[in-house]
């Protein structure tokens, strides 16, 4: 299922709700949407709620996507430790951070928002 991307203008962030089985193409579409929002509004902070995910792209696809994720963004992801895609999300974080992306995984939305508000690329 494609991610649901929306703008939270009050907070100045892009919110993504990631639900069901998430493919490489779904993530690529979301990246294109956030690039458009960045171009139009200048918002570069992204909060992704992955707690509704049931499956994620393959390891090779995750590596490809997060190796080339746009560096102008700050990305916080919310995940549950016991969710099916937890290892995939941790891998995405490792790849992104190793490639210079400002990215971090959290288990609570409040902590993710605090971090997003402190970080700038």
XYZ file of C-alpha atoms in Angstrom:
121
model
C 0.000 0.000 0.000
C 1.435 3.411 -0.868
C 2.496 5.670 1.962
C 0.154 8.479 2.919
C 2.079 11.752 2.687
C 0.708 14.955 4.172
C 2.007 18.326 5.304
C 1.677 19.505 8.899
C 2.040 23.237 8.272
C 1.664 24.139 11.957
C 4.657 21.972 12.879
C 6.531 22.675 9.636
C 7.023 18.983 8.895
C 6.086 16.367 6.353
C 4.235 13.422 7.881
C 4.204 10.005 6.270
C 2.060 7.119 7.429
C 3.452 3.861 6.127
C 0.861 1.073 6.077
C 0.653 -2.539 4.969
C 3.212 -3.942 2.574
C 5.606 -1.213 1.461
C 7.458 -1.742 -1.802
C 10.481 -0.015 -3.293
C 8.146 1.797 -5.684
C 5.967 3.008 -2.792
C 9.018 4.491 -1.070
C 10.243 6.051 -4.327
C 6.836 7.726 -4.833
C 6.975 9.085 -1.274
C 10.472 10.465 -1.867
C 9.226 12.236 -4.994
C 6.288 13.706 -3.044
C 8.554 15.036 -0.287
C 10.853 16.565 -2.904
C 7.848 18.385 -4.382
C 6.784 19.623 -0.934
C 10.342 20.769 -0.222
C 10.411 22.623 -3.527
C 7.051 24.297 -2.889
C 7.180 24.951 0.879
C 10.789 24.464 1.925
C 9.890 21.828 4.551
C 12.818 19.470 5.075
C 11.850 17.643 8.270
C 10.048 14.320 7.849
C 8.262 12.157 10.398
C 7.473 8.625 9.204
C 5.124 6.451 11.255
C 5.985 2.872 10.309
C 3.971 1.189 13.062
C 1.334 0.074 10.531
C 3.788 -1.668 8.201
C 3.353 -5.368 7.532
C 6.196 -5.823 5.020
C 8.978 -3.724 3.542
C 11.131 -3.664 0.426
C 13.951 -6.201 0.104
C 17.297 -5.647 1.810
C 18.943 -4.728 -1.504
C 16.143 -2.264 -2.302
C 16.347 -0.692 1.161
C 20.093 -0.285 0.681
C 19.587 1.367 -2.708
C 16.842 3.733 -1.526
C 18.483 4.876 1.687
C 21.930 5.160 0.109
C 20.560 7.775 -2.255
C 17.966 9.433 0.011
C 18.128 13.230 -0.470
C 20.579 14.790 2.019
C 18.569 17.994 2.451
C 16.077 16.135 4.645
C 16.026 15.259 8.332
C 14.183 11.971 8.803
C 12.690 10.589 12.022
C 10.974 7.218 11.900
C 8.614 5.806 14.520
C 8.695 2.032 14.926
C 7.678 -0.518 17.516
C 10.402 -2.872 18.675
C 8.197 -5.898 18.048
C 6.810 -4.956 14.627
C 7.456 -7.213 11.662
C 9.586 -4.628 9.821
C 11.688 -3.523 12.832
C 14.904 -5.115 11.489
C 14.329 -3.580 8.048
C 13.838 -0.142 9.585
C 16.970 -0.519 11.713
C 18.881 -1.508 8.564
C 17.511 1.523 6.693
C 18.710 3.746 9.549
C 22.181 2.208 9.472
C 22.462 2.639 5.695
C 21.149 6.219 5.790
C 23.393 7.345 8.643
C 26.433 5.678 7.081
C 25.708 7.634 3.882
C 25.432 10.970 5.709
C 21.650 11.177 6.111
C 20.339 12.803 9.286
C 18.044 9.974 10.314
C 16.985 8.319 13.542
C 14.452 5.686 14.636
C 12.281 6.291 17.700
C 9.661 4.325 19.608
C 7.675 7.405 20.673
C 6.327 10.192 18.477
C 7.027 12.862 21.094
C 10.747 12.037 21.201
C 10.896 11.926 17.401
C 9.321 15.380 17.158
C 11.706 16.798 19.792
C 14.673 15.477 17.797
C 13.293 16.810 14.497
C 12.896 20.255 16.018
C 16.550 20.278 17.137
C 18.188 18.918 13.976
C 18.999 20.805 10.791
C 20.841 19.425 7.747
